[in-house]
């Protein structure tokens, strides 16, 4: 067994940088890479992809070069860098196990060989390894787990195994010039996006692709006759079927690396898929001598990974160097009233609030870098009632306060926090908070908070408690002191419902009251054996109160439109609240009266209920600002698309004609500005934000064009686009006819950078949505789902 | 909630236009000019100025429509005002002229104005009526969706055709079927369909290209063929092909209707706009002549 001082596992930007630095220092080292080439994640980017070097302000610290450029250029540079530093890389060395302890680790590779090391640096990223075919022959030469360019294959017999989006896209991409079959374990394609589902079912029914349903790979054999390369034997309900085949592409998803990492002894704080391993400020895991860098440690950008590779080698050598982001902190802390070093301030911040207790110092560093620490002048508005911002605040020094009518000012002091309502509900701010005397606050963007909530259990608990207390207080008992509500809060329960799940049904007994804190619901009634939707309720609304005030039998069915969470109050708790607040009873009665009138109106229009169901079915229930087109007015002039393109760098962010219609209401493809935007889920540079009026937008400077949001948006509203060249003015075009006219575009030569573009609800335009204002016939309108009831009324009302 | 161009803000510009009309009529009624009423009196000048300003403003709709960043009202509001005030212009212009016409540049301007306004009437009629027809015709599908369906029907026909002659027949029918085409073809909702029938199926036709309008010919030929065959494999294919081409016929009718409606919704602007520029030219000539050569 060969032994090294440092073994680096995974040759992504992080691992490569570490190994190259070790080589540069002349240390005994090895870089173990599972695939046949270095940086597998980057190799898999689309050909010619422009790779960004964000964050721009962060200096690079690595023996390898890295600056913005094409994928090919960057990969070449790294290759050169590894050669010139004499980096000892071993390809095809997938690591499957690690035993031993600091100073004497034994690494096991997939081929059974072993490597010894004193320290280990793990940089295996988060992409995971593709799931292999579970049958003999899975390692044959023409069995592959990825498809770069479908055009490379011609006139072959190809089997695609899998039923997800990747399998379908590959199958359809290859079917034009090859004979393709797709092997599906089930009897339908349940996991695919709607568009792909349509594609594959029509390709199958047209005979372009053959499909084997309920078929499992049994084995792959070399074909003794020359007719095809292999015989792919499938086991089906009717017995084994041999299929002559030249190439097999299995798209069975990736195995997340977590299990493997845990088998090395590294611990994660909880089961959440977003949880990150615990690391020291020197990237050391709970296993001494085993270090974690790059995406696996929660740093999703190339430059960060490369810097960490460099730093971790220094730390292993015992050099306590300052991390590369040090200057960023110096800048960020400038202007704070503390005479302390960066590390001291960080410690001071972390000790300020119990919320920060459970975070490890390394993550806290990143957390603060993402946040904004500032001293605010007394009277400054920190967050404003009615705005859609969703950052989270912790008071470090001095205080901040809200003005509560009836109760007076409520103060937040050192360690207190606010902003959890909008963070959790995805809705407007429910109060304006002002800076008090000597106020220093940390303001953290949504993504970092979500990360924190997912990795530190105690944070979630503390936030939920505060959320419930404050929500009940502002909704039901604004004149009662917080302390008096403690008992009620302790007796509430948070309930979670999946999309389309009934929260309760008409006729059943029940007397609990629900206050919606995430998602939205519709209330449904049976009328002439048909379901009629009678109302739509978003976050902040409550339902079930008729159960408490009436005879305890539900008079309607309430159903979650999207994943929904409610604060559930027992009858007793609700009665307690009513006792505390004398006006509440009246208010609730008028609330019931209002609801009943709306319900009666909707019940009289069963067609309206169908329209409502259609709108909910299109996923509009989770939107906050939805573009709808009245087909009886639209003349198809496409001035809406032209207006959008003209006001947004030439790329229209809406597709008028695509999308579904019902009862003359058309839902074009355009962003709905979801309460909990799916697109934000996995954006490496955190480039997607929510503006104060709720507009979800992409910061074009920060976007690296990775396409994650394109995949994550269920409504297909994001696309990767090049930036068109500047255009002549309207007058110039009118006079000379040169250049593209309104709505048209041309690209500059050599323009290759693609970035994600989507509707930003024209947040920068004082007049609002350009598409709506440019429609000559009034057919285009942007609505909040709350207005759907009016829409239905205006369509079907008498 | 949604309002049409005519109902925009409870038809507020209808009232503006009515007010303008009433004032104009009243003034015309009250005014006792020396001699016949005409453009040269003080009222004539006033109405003329109002009319000219209206025309310039009506033309500005074309600018506003393309000033996508503008926050000056909405394009719908502008269009609503455009329609009502444009109509009022008919009255203002006529009163300005004092019903005096001749073969001169002044009357040319007047005639052009009337033509533009009438084309506008046609436009607003089309805008109010055709979107409904279009939606009804498409019944939930999109044009792309319909075209996609045609593609599939064609592919299926190709696969069904199981004799060389059937294949040639199918291929020729598919090849000769054109969607869209010239403005005229779009507007008439016809589109060119031609095909040649294989010799064995119709010796008289000599394999010459014939009209396959509305896919009647191919359906006839297939029906004929079916009556000649007394069962067998080819008969099965021919039956399926008949069903296929019947389906294609229905799809084509819907597509052509859709194309037709789209064309109608657009074509009138190709008259309305150039004519209104003609009007502007005539108007300038009219004013110049009045002031410099009277
Ligand atoms: C489409 C796309 C576009 C992106 N664009 C950009 C961009 O423009 N700019 C930017 O800064 N970031 C971008 N990113 C993010 C960037 O790719 C990652 O942050 C970065 O690759 C993380 O580096 P890493 O070293 O942690 O891991 P990775 O780059 O994921 O490398 C891990 C390596 O480990 C190997 N490996 C895995 N398991 C084993 C094992 N068991 N044994 C041995 N080897 C193993 C893998 O084969 C791989 O080579 C993009 C991401 C995607 C998906
Ligand atoms: C002399 C009188 C008029 C002039 C000079 C005039 C001029 C114009 C112009 C320049 C446009 C812009 C078209 C474009 O850029 O696409 C336009 C559009 C239009 N006009 Fe007129 N117009 C006149 C009268 C009328 C009248 C009387 C009506 C209706 C009763 C009318 C109805 C319309 C409509 C419906 C549009 C289309 C708006 C759109 O689709 O954007 N116009 N007109
Ligand atoms: S892009 Fe998609 S996921 Fe994001 S807010 Fe818009 S509709 Fe929602
Ligand atoms: S906006 Fe989309 S494409 Fe751009 S970086 Fe974020 S996830 Fe990637
Ligand atoms: S609101 Fe603005 S960005 Fe969104 S589709 Fe309309 S014009 Fe485009």
Tab-separated table of N, CA and C in Angstrom, chain B residues 66-168:
chain	number	residue	atom	x	y	z
B	66	UNK	N	-45.615	52.296	-28.941
B	66	UNK	CA	-44.263	51.749	-28.937
B	66	UNK	C	-43.361	52.381	-27.890
B	67	UNK	N	-43.909	53.292	-27.096
B	67	UNK	CA	-43.094	53.859	-26.010
B	67	UNK	C	-43.323	52.996	-24.783
B	68	UNK	N	-42.603	51.876	-24.771
B	68	UNK	CA	-42.948	50.851	-23.796
B	68	UNK	C	-42.637	51.250	-22.369
B	69	UNK	N	-41.792	52.245	-22.200
B	69	UNK	CA	-41.483	52.658	-20.843
B	69	UNK	C	-42.383	53.774	-20.359
B	70	UNK	N	-43.171	54.283	-21.287
B	70	UNK	CA	-43.974	55.454	-20.944
B	70	UNK	C	-44.957	55.148	-19.830
B	71	UNK	N	-45.107	56.105	-18.939
B	71	UNK	CA	-46.093	55.971	-17.880
B	71	UNK	C	-47.260	56.915	-18.101
B	72	UNK	N	-47.372	57.411	-19.339
B	72	UNK	CA	-48.458	58.338	-19.625
B	72	UNK	C	-49.701	57.518	-19.957
B	73	UNK	N	-50.492	57.212	-18.965
B	73	UNK	CA	-51.681	56.390	-19.165
B	73	UNK	C	-51.315	55.004	-19.667
B	74	UNK	N	-52.316	54.223	-20.021
B	74	UNK	CA	-52.048	52.908	-20.588
B	74	UNK	C	-52.396	52.971	-22.070
B	75	UNK	N	-51.852	52.039	-22.845
B	75	UNK	CA	-52.167	52.028	-24.266
B	75	UNK	C	-53.669	51.786	-24.458
B	76	UNK	N	-54.249	51.011	-23.554
B	76	UNK	CA	-55.683	50.774	-23.688
B	76	UNK	C	-56.463	52.083	-23.524
B	77	UNK	N	-56.076	52.878	-22.540
B	77	UNK	CA	-56.745	54.160	-22.326
B	77	UNK	C	-56.614	55.039	-23.559
B	78	UNK	N	-55.398	55.078	-24.096
B	78	UNK	CA	-55.164	55.866	-25.309
B	78	UNK	C	-56.061	55.374	-26.448
B	79	UNK	N	-56.120	54.057	-26.594
B	79	UNK	CA	-56.894	53.506	-27.708
B	79	UNK	C	-58.374	53.828	-27.528
B	80	UNK	N	-58.844	53.708	-26.292
B	80	UNK	CA	-60.250	54.016	-26.031
B	80	UNK	C	-60.540	55.473	-26.408
B	81	UNK	N	-59.684	56.373	-25.967
B	81	UNK	CA	-59.863	57.793	-26.297
B	81	UNK	C	-59.759	57.989	-27.809
B	82	UNK	N	-58.803	57.263	-28.417
B	82	UNK	CA	-58.561	57.340	-29.853
B	82	UNK	C	-59.842	57.022	-30.627
B	83	UNK	N	-60.481	55.959	-30.214
B	83	UNK	CA	-61.670	55.499	-30.917
B	83	UNK	C	-62.794	56.533	-30.806
B	84	UNK	N	-63.034	57.020	-29.598
B	84	UNK	CA	-64.159	57.941	-29.420
B	84	UNK	C	-63.863	59.312	-30.023
B	85	UNK	N	-62.677	59.833	-29.747
B	85	UNK	CA	-62.357	61.159	-30.266
B	85	UNK	C	-62.182	61.110	-31.783
B	86	UNK	N	-61.668	59.963	-32.274
B	86	UNK	CA	-61.539	59.790	-33.720
B	86	UNK	C	-62.911	59.853	-34.382
B	87	UNK	N	-63.879	59.279	-33.706
B	87	UNK	CA	-65.237	59.322	-34.252
B	87	UNK	C	-65.785	60.743	-34.214
B	88	UNK	N	-65.530	61.432	-33.113
B	88	UNK	CA	-65.998	62.809	-32.996
B	88	UNK	C	-65.385	63.680	-34.092
B	89	UNK	N	-64.158	63.293	-34.499
B	89	UNK	CA	-63.470	64.059	-35.529
B	89	UNK	C	-64.284	64.119	-36.829
B	90	UNK	N	-65.017	63.038	-37.091
B	90	UNK	CA	-65.846	62.995	-38.292
B	90	UNK	C	-66.789	64.202	-38.305
B	91	UNK	N	-67.362	64.474	-37.145
B	91	UNK	CA	-68.304	65.573	-37.023
B	91	UNK	C	-67.559	66.913	-37.100
B	92	UNK	N	-66.496	67.008	-36.308
B	92	UNK	CA	-65.733	68.256	-36.256
B	92	UNK	C	-65.244	68.635	-37.645
B	93	UNK	N	-64.686	67.640	-38.351
B	93	UNK	CA	-64.146	67.891	-39.687
B	93	UNK	C	-65.229	68.336	-40.659
B	94	UNK	N	-66.373	67.650	-40.582
B	94	UNK	CA	-67.452	67.972	-41.506
B	94	UNK	C	-67.984	69.383	-41.262
B	95	UNK	N	-68.168	69.713	-39.974
B	95	UNK	CA	-68.670	71.046	-39.651
B	95	UNK	C	-67.659	72.117	-40.066
B	96	UNK	N	-66.367	71.775	-39.878
B	96	UNK	CA	-65.300	72.708	-40.271
B	96	UNK	C	-65.421	73.034	-41.760
B	97	UNK	N	-65.684	71.994	-42.553
B	97	UNK	CA	-65.778	72.199	-43.993
B	97	UNK	C	-67.080	72.898	-44.376
B	98	UNK	N	-68.054	72.897	-43.456
B	98	UNK	CA	-69.328	73.538	-43.745
B	98	UNK	C	-70.026	72.912	-44.939
B	99	UNK	N	-69.849	71.638	-45.126
B	99	UNK	CA	-70.488	70.877	-46.209
B	99	UNK	C	-70.141	71.442	-47.579
B	100	UNK	N	-68.947	72.014	-47.690
B	100	UNK	CA	-68.552	72.567	-48.994
B	100	UNK	C	-67.431	71.724	-49.581
B	101	UNK	N	-67.728	71.035	-50.672
B	101	UNK	CA	-66.715	70.165	-51.253
B	101	UNK	C	-66.421	70.534	-52.686
B	102	UNK	N	-65.283	70.146	-53.172
B	102	UNK	CA	-64.918	70.407	-54.558
B	102	UNK	C	-63.768	69.496	-54.925
B	103	UNK	N	-63.238	69.667	-56.118
B	103	UNK	CA	-62.115	68.831	-56.530
B	103	UNK	C	-60.818	69.565	-56.217
B	104	UNK	N	-60.431	69.580	-54.969
B	104	UNK	CA	-59.221	70.297	-54.584
B	104	UNK	C	-58.535	69.593	-53.420
B	105	UNK	N	-57.407	70.122	-53.017
B	105	UNK	CA	-56.620	69.483	-51.962
B	105	UNK	C	-57.387	69.463	-50.634
B	106	UNK	N	-58.242	70.431	-50.448
B	106	UNK	CA	-59.010	70.505	-49.194
B	106	UNK	C	-59.953	69.320	-49.091
B	107	UNK	N	-60.651	69.059	-50.167
B	107	UNK	CA	-61.579	67.929	-50.141
B	107	UNK	C	-60.823	66.605	-50.100
B	108	UNK	N	-59.631	66.591	-50.722
B	108	UNK	CA	-58.823	65.370	-50.651
B	108	UNK	C	-58.532	65.044	-49.180
B	109	UNK	N	-58.128	66.060	-48.445
B	109	UNK	CA	-57.839	65.848	-47.025
B	109	UNK	C	-59.084	65.329	-46.318
B	110	UNK	N	-60.208	65.935	-46.646
B	110	UNK	CA	-61.447	65.507	-45.992
B	110	UNK	C	-61.762	64.041	-46.306
B	111	UNK	N	-61.651	63.714	-47.586
B	111	UNK	CA	-61.973	62.334	-47.988
B	111	UNK	C	-61.032	61.345	-47.292
B	112	UNK	N	-59.748	61.694	-47.289
B	112	UNK	CA	-58.793	60.793	-46.626
B	112	UNK	C	-59.173	60.612	-45.165
B	113	UNK	N	-59.569	61.716	-44.536
B	113	UNK	CA	-59.944	61.633	-43.128
B	113	UNK	C	-61.102	60.666	-42.945
B	114	UNK	N	-62.107	60.816	-43.841
B	114	UNK	CA	-63.269	59.932	-43.724
B	114	UNK	C	-62.856	58.475	-43.931
B	115	UNK	N	-61.980	58.251	-44.919
B	115	UNK	CA	-61.571	56.864	-45.184
B	115	UNK	C	-60.839	56.281	-43.979
B	116	UNK	N	-59.944	57.081	-43.403
B	116	UNK	CA	-59.210	56.587	-42.229
B	116	UNK	C	-60.194	56.262	-41.115
B	117	UNK	N	-61.144	57.144	-40.913
B	117	UNK	CA	-62.095	56.928	-39.826
B	117	UNK	C	-62.937	55.685	-40.083
B	118	UNK	N	-63.352	55.525	-41.331
B	118	UNK	CA	-64.161	54.343	-41.645
B	118	UNK	C	-63.323	53.077	-41.446
B	119	UNK	N	-62.057	53.133	-41.872
B	119	UNK	CA	-61.215	51.947	-41.634
B	119	UNK	C	-61.091	51.700	-40.137
B	120	UNK	N	-61.052	52.793	-39.357
B	120	UNK	CA	-61.021	52.656	-37.898
B	120	UNK	C	-62.273	51.962	-37.389
B	121	UNK	N	-63.418	52.318	-37.960
B	121	UNK	CA	-64.669	51.653	-37.551
B	121	UNK	C	-64.565	50.153	-37.786
B	122	UNK	N	-64.036	49.849	-38.999
B	122	UNK	CA	-63.884	48.428	-39.305
B	122	UNK	C	-62.978	47.776	-38.265
B	123	UNK	N	-61.885	48.474	-37.935
B	123	UNK	CA	-60.926	47.923	-36.976
B	123	UNK	C	-61.557	47.645	-35.625
B	124	UNK	N	-62.284	48.598	-35.132
B	124	UNK	CA	-62.829	48.403	-33.794
B	124	UNK	C	-63.890	47.305	-33.819
B	125	UNK	N	-64.605	47.214	-34.937
B	125	UNK	CA	-65.571	46.120	-35.082
B	125	UNK	C	-64.847	44.773	-35.004
B	126	UNK	N	-63.770	44.695	-35.773
B	126	UNK	CA	-62.992	43.455	-35.797
B	126	UNK	C	-62.443	43.135	-34.406
B	127	UNK	N	-61.922	44.150	-33.724
B	127	UNK	CA	-61.334	43.945	-32.402
B	127	UNK	C	-62.382	43.469	-31.396
B	128	UNK	N	-63.603	43.931	-31.563
B	128	UNK	CA	-64.625	43.553	-30.601
B	128	UNK	C	-65.164	42.152	-30.881
B	129	UNK	N	-65.163	41.775	-32.150
B	129	UNK	CA	-65.858	40.550	-32.495
B	129	UNK	C	-64.931	39.343	-32.668
B	130	UNK	N	-63.784	39.545	-33.304
B	130	UNK	CA	-63.013	38.388	-33.724
B	130	UNK	C	-62.289	37.606	-32.624
B	131	UNK	N	-61.837	38.241	-31.569
B	131	UNK	CA	-61.191	37.436	-30.526
B	131	UNK	C	-62.089	36.299	-30.042
B	132	UNK	N	-63.365	36.572	-29.882
B	132	UNK	CA	-64.304	35.539	-29.480
B	132	UNK	C	-64.347	34.405	-30.479
B	133	UNK	N	-64.431	34.781	-31.760
B	133	UNK	CA	-64.505	33.761	-32.802
B	133	UNK	C	-63.237	32.916	-32.805
B	134	UNK	N	-62.124	33.594	-32.583
B	134	UNK	CA	-60.840	32.897	-32.611
B	134	UNK	C	-60.779	31.875	-31.473
B	135	UNK	N	-61.178	32.302	-30.288
B	135	UNK	CA	-61.146	31.392	-29.136
B	135	UNK	C	-62.064	30.206	-29.381
B	136	UNK	N	-63.249	30.518	-29.904
B	136	UNK	CA	-64.222	29.467	-30.140
B	136	UNK	C	-63.656	28.470	-31.134
B	137	UNK	N	-63.066	28.973	-32.202
B	137	UNK	CA	-62.531	28.106	-33.248
B	137	UNK	C	-61.387	27.235	-32.740
B	138	UNK	N	-60.542	27.810	-31.901
B	138	UNK	CA	-59.392	27.048	-31.421
B	138	UNK	C	-59.779	26.070	-30.328
B	139	UNK	N	-60.879	26.334	-29.693
B	139	UNK	CA	-61.380	25.577	-28.541
B	139	UNK	C	-60.249	24.988	-27.678
B	140	UNK	N	-59.500	25.894	-27.084
B	140	UNK	CA	-58.527	25.467	-26.084
B	140	UNK	C	-57.174	25.076	-26.638
B	141	UNK	N	-57.080	24.858	-27.939
B	141	UNK	CA	-55.803	24.497	-28.531
B	141	UNK	C	-55.022	25.761	-28.900
B	142	UNK	N	-53.756	25.600	-29.238
B	142	UNK	CA	-53.021	26.735	-29.784
B	142	UNK	C	-52.717	26.417	-31.242
B	143	UNK	N	-52.331	27.428	-31.998
B	143	UNK	CA	-52.011	27.200	-33.400
B	143	UNK	C	-50.879	26.177	-33.506
B	144	UNK	N	-49.863	26.337	-32.663
B	144	UNK	CA	-48.764	25.374	-32.675
B	144	UNK	C	-49.267	23.971	-32.386
B	145	UNK	N	-50.192	23.891	-31.420
B	145	UNK	CA	-50.745	22.589	-31.057
B	145	UNK	C	-51.453	21.952	-32.245
B	146	UNK	N	-52.225	22.766	-32.959
B	146	UNK	CA	-52.961	22.243	-34.111
B	146	UNK	C	-51.996	21.783	-35.202
B	147	UNK	N	-50.958	22.588	-35.431
B	147	UNK	CA	-49.975	22.218	-36.456
B	147	UNK	C	-49.286	20.914	-36.078
B	148	UNK	N	-48.989	20.797	-34.797
B	148	UNK	CA	-48.358	19.582	-34.293
B	148	UNK	C	-49.264	18.373	-34.577
B	149	UNK	N	-50.555	18.576	-34.358
B	149	UNK	CA	-51.495	17.472	-34.598
B	149	UNK	C	-51.501	17.079	-36.073
B	150	UNK	N	-51.453	18.085	-36.944
B	150	UNK	CA	-51.405	17.792	-38.382
B	150	UNK	C	-50.184	16.944	-38.716
B	151	UNK	N	-49.071	17.329	-38.132
B	151	UNK	CA	-47.835	16.582	-38.320
B	151	UNK	C	-48.029	15.119	-37.980
B	152	UNK	N	-48.676	14.915	-36.856
B	152	UNK	CA	-48.851	13.547	-36.385
B	152	UNK	C	-49.781	12.776	-37.304
B	153	UNK	N	-50.867	13.424	-37.703
B	153	UNK	CA	-51.793	12.749	-38.610
B	153	UNK	C	-51.043	12.360	-39.883
B	154	UNK	N	-50.216	13.284	-40.380
B	154	UNK	CA	-49.458	13.001	-41.600
B	154	UNK	C	-48.517	11.815	-41.406
B	155	UNK	N	-47.804	11.837	-40.285
B	155	UNK	CA	-46.880	10.731	-40.014
B	155	UNK	C	-47.626	9.412	-39.999
B	156	UNK	N	-48.791	9.449	-39.348
B	156	UNK	CA	-49.563	8.223	-39.253
B	156	UNK	C	-49.977	7.769	-40.653
B	157	UNK	N	-50.454	8.706	-41.474
B	157	UNK	CA	-50.873	8.340	-42.830
B	157	UNK	C	-49.718	7.691	-43.577
B	158	UNK	N	-48.542	8.269	-43.442
B	158	UNK	CA	-47.384	7.711	-44.143
B	158	UNK	C	-47.155	6.271	-43.729
B	159	UNK	N	-47.309	6.025	-42.426
B	159	UNK	CA	-47.044	4.668	-41.950
B	159	UNK	C	-48.138	3.688	-42.383
B	160	UNK	N	-49.371	4.189	-42.479
B	160	UNK	CA	-50.492	3.296	-42.827
B	160	UNK	C	-50.421	2.863	-44.285
B	161	UNK	N	-50.019	3.803	-45.169
B	161	UNK	CA	-50.031	3.510	-46.606
B	161	UNK	C	-49.184	2.272	-46.871
B	162	UNK	N	-49.810	1.188	-47.342
B	162	UNK	CA	-49.066	-0.068	-47.439
B	162	UNK	C	-48.877	-0.566	-48.869
B	163	UNK	N	-49.227	0.268	-49.871
B	163	UNK	CA	-48.860	-0.089	-51.245
B	163	UNK	C	-48.138	1.117	-51.820
B	164	UNK	N	-47.304	0.890	-52.837
B	164	UNK	CA	-46.564	2.024	-53.404
B	164	UNK	C	-47.504	3.118	-53.892
B	165	UNK	N	-48.629	2.721	-54.473
B	165	UNK	CA	-49.544	3.739	-54.970
B	165	UNK	C	-50.150	4.559	-53.847
B	166	UNK	N	-50.567	3.869	-52.786
B	166	UNK	CA	-51.108	4.607	-51.634
B	166	UNK	C	-50.055	5.559	-51.089
B	167	UNK	N	-48.827	5.070	-50.986
B	167	UNK	CA	-47.755	5.921	-50.473
B	167	UNK	C	-47.601	7.170	-51.313
B	168	UNK	N	-47.632	6.948	-52.649
B	168	UNK	CA	-47.455	8.116	-53.512
B	168	UNK	C	-48.619	9.083	-53.365
